[in-house]
Amino acid sequence: MYKKSILLVEDNPDDVLLTRRALRQSNILNEVVVAEDGAQAIDLLFGKGPEDPSRLRPELILLDLKMPKVGGLEVLKHIHADDVLSLIPVVVLTTSNEEDDLIRSYRNGANSFIRKPVDFDQFVEAIGQMGLYWLVLNVGTPEPE
Amino acid sequence: MTLLFQTRLIAALLFLVMLTSTVIYFRAASNLAETIRTNDIVAEIVQRVFDLNILTTEHLNLRSKRSLQQWEQSHASLTNILLKSAHDLDTNRLTALNRIRRDLVNIRKLFFRIIILEKRQAPTSEQLINGVKSQLNITAHEIVSEASGLRRRLVYELANEREKVNELLLWTATSLLLVMLATGFWFQRQLLRPITALKKHTEALTDGDFDARTTVRGKGEITDLSIAFNYLAETISQKIHALNVALGAAEASNKELEAFSYSVSHDLRSPLRSLDGFSKAILEDYEDKLDETGRDYLKRIRLAATRMGGLIDDLLKLSKIAKQDLQVGSVNLSDLAAEILEDLKQANPDQTIKFTITPALKASGDKKLLRIALENLLENSVKYSSTKDVAEIEMGQTIVPGRGRCFYVQDHGVGFNMAFKDKLFATFQRLHHTREFPGTGVGLSIVERIIKRHGGSIWAESEVNEGATFYFLL
């Protein structure tokens, strides 16, 4: 079953709460599915196999980089290598602004890179603009029948 | 034997050969000259004897008083020559000359006997006169033959002397050649070979082979030099090893620092976001349950979190400047400053900013880094002039005694107390309260770090409320 959801991959529960709040305040009302680390995200996205009907097909993936077990870049690589998943826009949402992280993220197929500001007002602003762009303005790939 | 001693020895040898040759040459030359002179004398004697013979015949035929006088004169001058030359002739030749002199005395005796006999005019005297005449002739012949013998000897001696001089010349030339050959050989052996070895050694050093050692043996300056070279190589090798160790340590600590700054940038910021985010959430969701003080406290938490975020960001900037590679090129500081000040004018629309920049201030350095440095300096100038009606900023070049030609950025703002000038460039050190002038205390640290990375220096002069001047050398 296809869900028009947002997948939030984030290990910090505070950040999960704040991101949900920011999305809500920016009037982005899509269902938010949370994966607490990279491994969970891969489980959700790939299921038991390509034909698994419970496979998650989000409209947007918000991905943190620094996580236990499997990091964000690893998840990015898996997504990029998959025919179907590579069509989903991935926004790297992270605290880091290391140039290395930036370059590696784009190289591995990230569509956008946003550094989470400390100031919550700015954070809401950033999430709002990001949501508006990727979920409203941007024309994505057609939905599979 | 030291090289200096050897060189002196060769010089002395050369000098000796030259001296000996010169002495021998001059002696031979003087011998030659003497022989030639004797030869001339003998030739003259022979000539005079012939003259005397002619005069004898002439007088016997004419019997005039004048011819007798002439004869006497000729005889006297001949005797004179013989006496004079007796002074400077060696014994061998002197014997010959003495014989000639004796003969000459005989000639005189015979001559006057003829004259006396002829005066007597006795009939028997004709035969006697002829006898004496022939005796006189024989004596004259004896003188001539004696002289001729002497001349022959002299010619032989002359030839001998010439031969000697030639031999001497040949000998001198040969010994000079030998000395030169020896010098050449010595030069090659003592100087060229070790120098070539040293050159090869330095080439090896240049190529980075600091384990290479020269193998010049013996005693002397070149060997000393070679030992010094080996010592130098050894020292360099040790220093390089020490440097490599230090470099390894530095690389390791650099890696640690990178890991550290990564986790600072990532892990330290996350809690701050929670602090700020949830404070905001409380302010929004529980506004009615909070009084004014509660709301103020939450706002303070938010401000502190944001400020700490700023501090962390500045700290990261500072560490990034240390990591970045310098890309040195020619930079026009005047253009750079003008651009920055135009941006600052736009960013501070409430402030009147006037600036004077000396045109075409050129420096060599990393444009990106120098831009950051100038940004910080000029931002400070604008910031600390904000209490004045007009922010007047000047940038130029001047000569500071003892420091040389340096750049300066001057403002007429609040300035600072020179008593605290040591804290000016220290990280997180501020000379003003945040409520007066906001800031993290990292800006001037960044400036100093950039200037130092360029091998330059920065210092400042100021008076409270009179403004500040920052001087920097690149």
Coordinates of C-alpha atoms in Angstrom, one line a residue:
Chain A
M1 CA 0.0 0.0 0.0
Y2 CA 1.4 3.4 -1.0
K3 CA 1.6 6.0 1.7
K4 CA 2.1 9.7 1.0
S5 CA 4.3 10.2 3.9
I6 CA 7.5 11.8 5.0
L7 CA 10.3 9.6 6.3
L8 CA 12.3 11.3 9.1
V9 CA 15.6 9.4 9.8
E10 CA 16.8 10.9 13.1
D11 CA 18.3 9.3 16.2
N12 CA 17.8 12.3 18.6
P13 CA 14.3 12.2 20.0
D14 CA 14.5 15.9 20.8
D15 CA 15.2 16.7 17.2
V16 CA 12.3 14.3 16.2
L17 CA 9.9 16.3 18.3
L18 CA 11.2 19.7 17.2
T19 CA 11.1 18.6 13.5
R20 CA 7.5 17.4 13.9
R21 CA 6.7 20.7 15.5
A22 CA 8.4 22.7 12.9
L23 CA 6.6 20.7 10.1
R24 CA 3.3 21.2 11.9
Q25 CA 3.9 25.0 12.3
S26 CA 4.7 25.2 8.6
N27 CA 1.4 23.5 7.8
I28 CA 3.0 20.4 6.4
L29 CA 0.5 17.8 7.4
N30 CA 1.8 14.7 5.8
E31 CA 2.2 11.6 7.9
V32 CA 5.7 11.6 9.4
V33 CA 7.3 8.1 9.8
V34 CA 10.3 8.1 12.0
A35 CA 13.3 5.8 11.8
E36 CA 15.6 6.0 14.8
D37 CA 18.7 5.1 12.8
G38 CA 20.0 4.1 9.4
A39 CA 19.3 0.4 9.9
Q40 CA 15.7 1.1 10.7
A41 CA 15.4 3.3 7.7
I42 CA 16.7 0.6 5.4
D43 CA 14.3 -1.9 6.9
L44 CA 11.4 0.4 6.3
L45 CA 12.4 1.3 2.8
F46 CA 13.5 -2.2 1.6
G47 CA 11.2 -4.5 3.6
K48 CA 11.7 -8.2 3.1
G49 CA 12.4 -7.8 -0.7
P50 CA 11.5 -5.8 -3.8
E51 CA 7.9 -7.4 -3.9
D52 CA 7.2 -6.8 -0.2
P53 CA 3.9 -4.8 -0.2
S54 CA 4.6 -3.2 3.2
R55 CA 7.6 -1.4 1.7
L56 CA 7.5 2.3 2.6
R57 CA 7.2 4.7 -0.4
P58 CA 7.5 8.2 1.2
E59 CA 7.2 11.4 -0.8
L60 CA 10.2 12.9 0.9
I61 CA 13.0 11.6 3.0
L62 CA 14.6 13.8 5.7
L63 CA 17.9 12.3 6.6
D64 CA 20.3 12.9 9.5
L65 CA 24.0 12.0 8.8
K66 CA 25.4 11.2 12.2
M67 CA 23.6 8.2 13.7
P68 CA 24.5 5.0 15.5
K69 CA 24.7 1.6 13.6
V70 CA 24.2 2.8 10.0
G71 CA 25.0 6.4 9.2
G72 CA 23.1 8.7 6.8
L73 CA 25.6 8.4 4.0
E74 CA 25.2 4.6 4.0
V75 CA 21.4 5.0 3.8
L76 CA 21.9 7.4 0.9
K77 CA 24.0 4.9 -1.0
H78 CA 21.4 2.2 -0.6
I79 CA 18.6 4.6 -1.8
H80 CA 20.7 5.7 -4.7
A81 CA 21.4 2.2 -5.8
D82 CA 17.7 1.2 -5.9
D83 CA 15.7 1.9 -9.1
V84 CA 12.5 2.9 -7.4
L85 CA 13.9 4.6 -4.2
S86 CA 16.4 6.7 -6.1
L87 CA 13.4 8.6 -7.5
I88 CA 12.4 9.9 -4.1
P89 CA 13.9 13.3 -3.1
V90 CA 16.2 13.1 -0.1
V91 CA 17.0 16.1 2.0
V92 CA 20.0 15.8 4.3
L93 CA 19.0 17.5 7.5
T94 CA 22.0 17.7 9.8
T95 CA 23.8 19.7 12.4
S96 CA 27.1 19.4 10.6
N97 CA 28.4 21.9 8.1
E98 CA 31.6 20.1 7.3
E99 CA 32.5 20.5 3.6
D100 CA 33.3 16.8 3.4
D101 CA 29.8 15.9 4.5
L102 CA 28.3 18.2 2.0
I103 CA 30.3 16.9 -0.9
R104 CA 29.8 13.3 0.0
S105 CA 26.0 13.8 0.5
Y106 CA 25.6 15.3 -3.0
R107 CA 27.9 12.7 -4.5
N108 CA 25.7 10.0 -3.1
G109 CA 22.5 11.4 -4.5
A110 CA 21.2 13.8 -2.0
N111 CA 18.9 16.4 -3.5
S112 CA 19.3 19.0 -0.9
F113 CA 21.5 19.8 2.2
I114 CA 20.1 21.8 5.1
R115 CA 22.0 22.7 8.2
K116 CA 19.8 22.7 11.2
P117 CA 20.1 26.2 12.9
V118 CA 20.2 26.4 16.7
D119 CA 17.6 29.2 16.7
F120 CA 14.2 27.5 16.6
D121 CA 12.6 30.4 14.7
Q122 CA 15.2 29.9 11.9
F123 CA 14.6 26.1 12.1
V124 CA 10.9 26.5 11.5
E125 CA 11.6 28.9 8.7
A126 CA 14.0 26.4 7.1
I127 CA 11.7 23.4 7.5
G128 CA 8.8 25.5 6.1
Q129 CA 10.6 26.5 3.0
M130 CA 12.0 23.0 2.5
G131 CA 8.5 21.5 2.8
L132 CA 7.0 24.1 0.5
Y133 CA 9.6 23.5 -2.1
W134 CA 9.8 19.7 -2.1
L135 CA 6.2 18.8 -1.4
V136 CA 4.4 21.6 -3.2
L137 CA 6.5 23.4 -5.8
N138 CA 8.7 20.6 -7.0
V139 CA 7.2 18.3 -9.7
G140 CA 8.2 14.7 -8.6
T141 CA 8.2 11.5 -10.5
P142 CA 4.7 10.1 -11.4
E143 CA 3.2 7.8 -8.8
P144 CA 3.4 4.1 -9.8
E145 CA 0.0 2.4 -10.7
Chain B
M1 CA 100.4 17.5 5.4
T2 CA 97.9 20.3 5.3
L3 CA 96.9 21.8 2.0
L4 CA 98.3 25.1 2.9
F5 CA 101.7 23.6 3.6
Q6 CA 101.6 21.7 0.4
T7 CA 100.7 24.8 -1.6
R8 CA 103.5 26.7 0.1
L9 CA 105.9 23.9 -0.7
I10 CA 105.1 24.0 -4.3
A11 CA 105.5 27.7 -4.5
A12 CA 108.8 27.5 -2.7
L13 CA 110.0 24.8 -5.1
L14 CA 109.0 26.9 -8.1
F15 CA 110.8 29.9 -6.7
L16 CA 113.9 27.9 -6.1
V17 CA 114.0 26.5 -9.6
M18 CA 113.5 30.0 -11.0
L19 CA 116.2 31.5 -8.7
T20 CA 118.8 28.8 -9.6
S21 CA 118.1 29.2 -13.3
T22 CA 118.4 32.9 -13.1
V23 CA 121.7 32.8 -11.3
I24 CA 123.2 30.2 -13.6
Y25 CA 121.9 32.1 -16.6
F26 CA 123.4 35.4 -15.5
R27 CA 126.7 33.8 -14.7
A28 CA 126.8 32.0 -18.1
A29 CA 125.8 35.3 -19.8
S30 CA 128.7 37.2 -18.1
N31 CA 131.2 34.4 -19.0
L32 CA 130.0 34.7 -22.6
A33 CA 130.4 38.4 -22.5
E34 CA 133.9 38.1 -21.2
T35 CA 134.9 35.6 -23.8
I36 CA 133.6 37.8 -26.5
R37 CA 135.5 40.8 -25.1
T38 CA 138.8 38.7 -24.9
N39 CA 138.2 37.6 -28.5
D40 CA 137.8 41.3 -29.5
I41 CA 141.1 42.1 -27.7
V42 CA 143.0 39.3 -29.4
A43 CA 141.6 40.3 -32.8
E44 CA 142.9 43.8 -32.2
I45 CA 146.3 42.6 -31.1
V46 CA 146.6 40.5 -34.3
Q47 CA 145.5 43.6 -36.3
R48 CA 148.1 45.8 -34.5
V49 CA 150.9 43.3 -35.0
F50 CA 150.2 43.3 -38.7
D51 CA 150.2 47.2 -38.6
L52 CA 153.5 47.1 -36.7
N53 CA 155.0 44.8 -39.3
I54 CA 154.0 47.2 -42.1
L55 CA 155.4 50.1 -40.1
T56 CA 158.7 48.2 -39.7
T57 CA 159.0 47.6 -43.4
E58 CA 158.0 51.2 -44.1
H59 CA 160.6 52.7 -41.7
L60 CA 163.4 50.5 -43.0
N61 CA 162.6 51.7 -46.5
L62 CA 162.0 55.4 -45.7
R63 CA 164.1 55.9 -42.5
S64 CA 162.2 59.0 -41.8
K65 CA 161.8 60.4 -38.3
R66 CA 158.1 60.4 -38.7
S67 CA 157.8 56.7 -39.6
L68 CA 160.0 55.9 -36.5
Q69 CA 157.7 58.0 -34.4
Q70 CA 154.7 56.1 -35.9
W71 CA 156.4 52.8 -35.2
E72 CA 157.1 53.8 -31.6
Q73 CA 153.5 54.9 -31.2
S74 CA 152.1 51.7 -32.6
H75 CA 154.4 49.6 -30.4
A76 CA 153.5 51.6 -27.3
S77 CA 149.7 51.3 -27.9
L78 CA 150.0 47.6 -28.5
T79 CA 151.9 47.2 -25.2
N80 CA 149.2 49.3 -23.6
I81 CA 146.5 47.1 -24.8
L82 CA 148.3 44.0 -23.5
L83 CA 148.9 45.6 -20.1
K84 CA 145.3 46.9 -19.8
S85 CA 143.7 43.6 -20.7
A86 CA 146.0 41.8 -18.3
H87 CA 143.8 43.1 -15.5
D88 CA 140.7 41.2 -16.3
L89 CA 141.8 38.0 -17.9
D90 CA 142.1 34.6 -16.3
T91 CA 145.5 32.9 -15.8
N92 CA 145.2 30.6 -18.8
R93 CA 144.8 33.5 -21.2
L94 CA 147.2 35.6 -19.2
T95 CA 150.1 33.2 -20.0
A96 CA 149.4 33.5 -23.7
L97 CA 149.3 37.3 -23.3
N98 CA 152.6 37.3 -21.4
R99 CA 154.2 35.3 -24.1
I100 CA 152.9 37.8 -26.6
R101 CA 154.3 40.6 -24.5
R102 CA 157.7 39.0 -24.3
D103 CA 157.7 38.6 -28.1
L104 CA 156.7 42.2 -28.4
V105 CA 159.7 43.2 -26.2
N106 CA 161.9 41.1 -28.5
I107 CA 160.5 42.8 -31.6
R108 CA 161.4 46.1 -30.2
K109 CA 165.0 44.9 -29.4
L110 CA 165.4 43.4 -32.8
F111 CA 164.0 46.5 -34.5
F112 CA 166.5 48.8 -32.8
R113 CA 169.3 46.4 -33.5
I114 CA 168.5 46.6 -37.2
I115 CA 168.5 50.4 -37.0
I116 CA 171.8 50.4 -35.1
L117 CA 173.3 47.9 -37.6
E118 CA 172.2 49.9 -40.6
K119 CA 173.6 53.1 -39.0
R120 CA 177.0 51.4 -38.8
Q121 CA 176.9 50.7 -42.5
A122 CA 179.5 48.0 -42.2
P123 CA 179.7 45.6 -45.3
T124 CA 179.2 42.6 -43.0
S125 CA 176.2 44.1 -41.5
E126 CA 174.0 43.5 -44.6
Q127 CA 173.9 39.8 -43.9
L128 CA 173.5 40.5 -40.2
I129 CA 170.6 42.8 -40.8
N130 CA 168.8 40.3 -43.0
G131 CA 169.3 37.7 -40.1
V132 CA 167.8 40.1 -37.6
K133 CA 165.0 41.0 -40.0
S134 CA 164.0 37.4 -40.5
Q135 CA 164.2 37.0 -36.7
L136 CA 161.9 39.9 -36.3
N137 CA 159.5 38.4 -38.8
I138 CA 159.5 35.1 -37.0
T139 CA 158.8 36.8 -33.7
A140 CA 155.9 38.7 -35.3
H141 CA 154.6 35.4 -36.7
E142 CA 154.9 33.9 -33.3
I143 CA 152.7 36.6 -31.9
V144 CA 150.2 36.1 -34.6
S145 CA 150.2 32.3 -34.2
E146 CA 150.0 32.7 -30.4
A147 CA 147.0 35.1 -30.8
S148 CA 145.4 32.8 -33.4
G149 CA 145.7 29.9 -31.0
L150 CA 144.2 32.0 -28.3
R151 CA 141.4 33.0 -30.6
R152 CA 140.7 29.4 -31.6
R153 CA 140.5 28.5 -28.0
L154 CA 138.3 31.4 -27.4
V155 CA 136.0 30.4 -30.3
Y156 CA 135.9 27.0 -28.9
E157 CA 135.1 28.4 -25.4
L158 CA 132.4 30.6 -26.9
A159 CA 130.8 27.7 -28.5
N160 CA 131.0 25.8 -25.2
E161 CA 129.5 28.7 -23.3
R162 CA 126.6 28.9 -25.8
E163 CA 126.1 25.2 -25.5
K164 CA 126.0 25.6 -21.7
V165 CA 123.4 28.4 -21.9
N166 CA 121.3 26.3 -24.2
E167 CA 121.5 23.4 -21.9
L168 CA 120.6 25.6 -19.0
L169 CA 117.6 26.9 -20.8
L170 CA 116.5 23.3 -21.7
W171 CA 117.1 22.2 -18.1
T172 CA 115.1 25.1 -16.7
A173 CA 112.2 24.5 -19.2
T174 CA 112.2 20.8 -18.3
S175 CA 112.2 21.3 -14.6
L176 CA 109.5 23.9 -14.9
L177 CA 107.5 21.5 -16.9
L178 CA 108.1 18.7 -14.4
V179 CA 107.1 21.0 -11.5
M180 CA 104.0 22.0 -13.4
L181 CA 103.1 18.4 -14.2
A182 CA 103.6 17.5 -10.6
T183 CA 101.5 20.5 -9.5
G184 CA 98.7 19.4 -11.9
F185 CA 98.9 15.9 -10.6
W186 CA 98.9 17.1 -7.1
F187 CA 96.0 19.5 -7.9
Q188 CA 94.0 16.7 -9.3
R189 CA 94.8 14.3 -6.5
Q190 CA 94.5 16.6 -3.6
L191 CA 91.8 19.0 -4.8
L192 CA 89.8 17.9 -7.8
R193 CA 89.1 14.3 -6.7
P194 CA 88.0 15.2 -3.2
I195 CA 86.0 18.1 -4.5
T196 CA 84.3 15.9 -7.0
A197 CA 83.6 13.4 -4.2
L198 CA 82.2 16.3 -2.1
K199 CA 80.1 17.5 -5.0
K200 CA 78.6 14.0 -5.5
H201 CA 77.9 14.0 -1.8
T202 CA 76.1 17.3 -1.9
E203 CA 74.1 16.0 -4.9
A204 CA 73.1 13.0 -2.8
L205 CA 72.1 15.3 0.0
T206 CA 70.1 17.5 -2.4
D207 CA 68.3 14.4 -3.6
G208 CA 67.4 13.7 0.0
D209 CA 69.8 10.8 0.7
F210 CA 71.0 12.0 4.1
D211 CA 72.6 8.7 4.9
A212 CA 75.2 9.3 2.2
R213 CA 78.8 9.9 3.6
T214 CA 81.9 11.1 1.8
T215 CA 85.0 8.9 1.8
V216 CA 87.8 11.5 1.5
R217 CA 90.7 10.2 3.6
G218 CA 93.9 11.6 4.8
K219 CA 94.8 14.8 6.6
G220 CA 94.3 18.3 5.5
E221 CA 91.7 20.9 4.9
I222 CA 89.6 19.0 2.3
T223 CA 89.4 16.0 4.6
D224 CA 88.3 18.4 7.4
L225 CA 85.7 19.8 5.0
S226 CA 84.6 16.3 4.2
I227 CA 84.3 15.5 7.9
A228 CA 82.3 18.7 8.3
F229 CA 80.1 17.6 5.4
N230 CA 79.4 14.3 7.0
Y231 CA 78.7 16.0 10.3
L232 CA 76.3 18.3 8.5
A233 CA 74.6 15.4 6.8
E234 CA 74.3 13.6 10.1
T235 CA 72.9 16.7 11.8
I236 CA 70.4 17.2 9.0
S237 CA 69.4 13.6 9.1
Q238 CA 68.8 13.8 12.8
K239 CA 66.9 17.0 12.5
I240 CA 64.8 15.5 9.7
H241 CA 64.1 12.5 11.8
A242 CA 63.0 14.7 14.7
L243 CA 60.9 16.8 12.3
N244 CA 59.3 13.6 10.9
V245 CA 58.5 12.5 14.4
A246 CA 57.1 15.9 15.2
L247 CA 55.2 15.9 12.0
G248 CA 53.7 12.5 12.7
A249 CA 52.6 13.7 16.1
A250 CA 51.2 16.9 14.6
E251 CA 49.4 14.9 12.0
A252 CA 47.9 12.7 14.6
S253 CA 46.9 15.6 16.8
N254 CA 45.5 17.3 13.7
K255 CA 43.4 14.3 13.0
E256 CA 42.2 14.3 16.6
L257 CA 41.5 18.0 16.3
E258 CA 39.4 17.4 13.1
A259 CA 37.5 14.7 14.8
F260 CA 37.0 17.0 17.8
S261 CA 35.8 19.9 15.7
Y262 CA 33.5 17.6 13.8
S263 CA 31.9 16.4 17.0
V264 CA 31.8 20.0 18.4
S265 CA 30.0 21.2 15.3
H266 CA 27.6 18.3 15.4
D267 CA 27.1 17.1 19.0
L268 CA 27.4 20.4 20.9
R269 CA 24.9 22.1 18.7
S270 CA 22.1 19.5 19.0
P271 CA 21.5 20.1 22.7
L272 CA 21.5 23.8 22.1
R273 CA 18.8 23.4 19.5
S274 CA 16.7 21.4 22.1
L275 CA 17.2 24.2 24.6
D276 CA 16.1 26.8 22.2
G277 CA 13.4 24.7 20.6
F278 CA 11.7 23.6 23.7
S279 CA 11.9 27.0 25.4
K280 CA 10.1 28.3 22.3
A281 CA 7.6 25.5 22.6
I282 CA 6.9 26.3 26.2
L283 CA 6.6 30.0 25.4
E284 CA 4.1 29.1 22.6
D285 CA 2.1 26.3 24.2
Y286 CA 2.0 27.4 27.9
E287 CA 2.0 31.1 27.6
D288 CA -1.0 31.5 29.7
K289 CA 0.5 29.5 32.6
L290 CA 3.6 31.7 32.7
D291 CA 4.1 35.1 34.3
E292 CA 6.4 37.8 32.9
T293 CA 9.4 36.6 34.9
G294 CA 8.9 33.0 33.6
R295 CA 8.7 34.2 30.1
D296 CA 11.8 36.4 30.6
Y297 CA 13.8 33.4 31.9
L298 CA 12.9 31.3 28.9
K299 CA 13.9 34.1 26.6
R300 CA 17.2 34.3 28.4
I301 CA 17.7 30.5 27.9
R302 CA 17.0 31.0 24.2
L303 CA 19.4 33.9 23.9
A304 CA 22.1 32.0 25.7
A305 CA 21.6 29.0 23.5
T306 CA 21.8 31.1 20.3
R307 CA 24.9 32.8 21.6
M308 CA 26.6 29.6 22.4
G309 CA 25.7 28.4 18.9
G310 CA 27.4 31.5 17.6
L311 CA 30.5 30.8 19.7
I312 CA 30.7 27.3 18.4
D313 CA 30.4 28.5 14.9
D314 CA 33.2 31.1 15.4
L315 CA 35.4 28.5 17.0
L316 CA 35.0 26.3 14.0
K317 CA 35.8 29.1 11.7
L318 CA 39.0 29.7 13.7
S319 CA 40.1 26.1 13.5
K320 CA 39.3 25.9 9.8
I321 CA 41.6 28.8 9.1
A322 CA 44.5 26.9 10.6
K323 CA 43.6 23.8 8.5
Q324 CA 43.2 25.6 5.1
D325 CA 46.0 25.6 2.6
L326 CA 47.3 29.0 1.6
Q327 CA 46.7 29.9 -2.1
V328 CA 49.1 32.8 -2.5
G329 CA 48.6 35.3 -5.3
S330 CA 48.6 39.1 -5.7
V331 CA 45.8 40.7 -3.9
N332 CA 44.6 44.3 -4.2
L333 CA 43.7 45.1 -0.6
S334 CA 42.2 48.5 -1.6
D335 CA 39.6 46.9 -3.9
L336 CA 38.9 44.3 -1.3
A337 CA 38.4 46.8 1.5
A338 CA 36.1 49.0 -0.7
E339 CA 33.9 46.0 -1.5
I340 CA 33.6 45.0 2.2
L341 CA 32.8 48.6 3.3
E342 CA 30.1 48.9 0.6
D343 CA 28.6 45.7 2.0
L344 CA 28.9 47.0 5.5
K345 CA 27.1 50.2 4.5
Q346 CA 24.2 48.2 3.2
A347 CA 24.2 46.0 6.3
N348 CA 24.1 49.0 8.6
P349 CA 21.7 51.4 7.0
D350 CA 21.2 53.4 10.2
Q351 CA 24.9 54.2 10.5
T352 CA 26.7 56.9 8.4
I353 CA 30.0 55.3 7.3
K354 CA 32.7 57.3 5.6
F355 CA 35.8 55.7 4.4
T356 CA 39.2 56.7 2.9
I357 CA 41.2 54.0 1.3
T358 CA 44.7 54.6 -0.3
P359 CA 44.3 53.2 -3.8
A360 CA 46.3 50.2 -5.1
L361 CA 47.4 48.7 -1.9
K362 CA 49.0 45.5 -3.1
A363 CA 49.9 42.5 -1.1
S364 CA 50.8 38.9 -1.8
G365 CA 48.7 36.3 0.0
D366 CA 45.5 34.1 0.0
K367 CA 42.7 36.3 -1.2
K368 CA 40.0 34.3 0.6
L369 CA 41.7 34.5 3.9
L370 CA 42.8 38.1 3.6
R371 CA 39.2 39.0 2.8
I372 CA 38.1 37.3 6.0
A373 CA 40.8 39.2 7.9
L374 CA 39.8 42.6 6.4
E375 CA 36.1 41.8 7.0
N376 CA 36.7 41.3 10.6
L377 CA 38.9 44.4 11.0
L378 CA 36.5 46.7 9.1
E379 CA 33.4 45.2 10.8
N380 CA 35.1 46.0 14.1
S381 CA 35.8 49.5 13.0
V382 CA 32.2 50.1 12.0
K383 CA 30.9 48.3 15.1
Y384 CA 33.0 50.3 17.6
S385 CA 32.2 53.6 15.8
S386 CA 28.5 53.0 16.2
T387 CA 28.4 55.5 19.2
K388 CA 29.7 58.3 17.0
D389 CA 27.6 60.3 14.6
V390 CA 29.8 59.3 11.6
A391 CA 31.9 56.2 11.4
E392 CA 35.2 57.5 9.8
I393 CA 37.4 54.7 8.7
E394 CA 40.8 55.0 7.0
M395 CA 43.0 52.4 5.4
G396 CA 46.4 52.9 4.0
Q397 CA 50.1 52.2 4.2
T398 CA 52.7 53.8 6.5
I399 CA 56.2 53.2 7.7
V400 CA 56.4 52.4 11.4
P401 CA 59.9 52.8 12.9
G402 CA 61.4 49.5 13.7
R403 CA 58.7 47.6 11.8
G404 CA 59.0 48.9 8.3
R405 CA 56.2 49.5 5.8
C406 CA 52.9 48.1 7.0
F407 CA 49.2 48.5 6.3
Y408 CA 46.8 50.1 8.8
V409 CA 43.1 50.3 9.4
Q410 CA 42.1 53.3 11.5
D411 CA 38.8 54.4 13.1
H412 CA 37.7 57.1 15.4
G413 CA 35.4 55.0 17.5
V414 CA 35.4 54.1 21.2
G415 CA 38.9 52.6 21.1
F416 CA 40.3 50.6 24.0
N417 CA 42.5 50.9 27.0
M418 CA 46.1 50.1 25.9
A419 CA 46.6 48.4 29.3
F420 CA 44.6 45.5 27.9
K421 CA 46.3 45.3 24.5
D422 CA 47.6 41.8 25.3
K423 CA 44.1 40.5 25.5
L424 CA 43.1 42.0 22.2
F425 CA 43.9 39.1 20.0
A426 CA 43.2 36.3 22.5
T427 CA 40.3 34.0 21.7
F428 CA 37.0 34.7 23.5
Q429 CA 38.7 37.7 25.2
R430 CA 36.6 40.9 24.9
L431 CA 37.4 44.4 26.0
H432 CA 33.8 45.5 25.9
H433 CA 30.6 44.1 27.3
T434 CA 28.3 42.2 25.0
R435 CA 25.4 44.6 25.9
E436 CA 27.5 47.5 24.6
F437 CA 28.9 45.9 21.6
P438 CA 27.8 42.4 20.6
G439 CA 30.5 39.8 19.7
T440 CA 32.1 36.5 20.6
G441 CA 35.7 37.6 21.0
V442 CA 36.9 35.5 18.1
G443 CA 37.1 38.0 15.3
L444 CA 40.5 39.5 16.1
S445 CA 41.8 36.0 16.9
I446 CA 40.8 35.0 13.3
V447 CA 42.6 38.1 12.0
E448 CA 45.7 37.4 13.9
R449 CA 45.7 33.8 12.8
I450 CA 45.4 34.7 9.2
I451 CA 48.1 37.4 9.3
K452 CA 50.4 34.9 11.1
R453 CA 49.7 32.2 8.6
H454 CA 51.0 34.7 6.0
G455 CA 54.2 35.1 8.1
G456 CA 53.2 38.6 9.1
S457 CA 52.4 40.3 12.3
I458 CA 49.6 42.6 13.7
W459 CA 49.4 45.0 16.5
A460 CA 47.2 47.9 17.6
E461 CA 47.3 51.3 19.1
S462 CA 44.5 53.1 20.7
E463 CA 43.2 55.7 23.2
V464 CA 39.9 55.4 24.8
N465 CA 37.2 57.3 22.9
E466 CA 39.8 58.5 20.4
G467 CA 39.6 55.5 18.1
A468 CA 41.9 52.6 17.3
T469 CA 44.6 51.8 14.7
F470 CA 45.4 48.3 13.6
Y471 CA 48.7 47.8 11.9
F472 CA 49.6 44.7 10.0
L473 CA 52.5 43.4 8.0
L474 CA 52.2 40.6 5.5

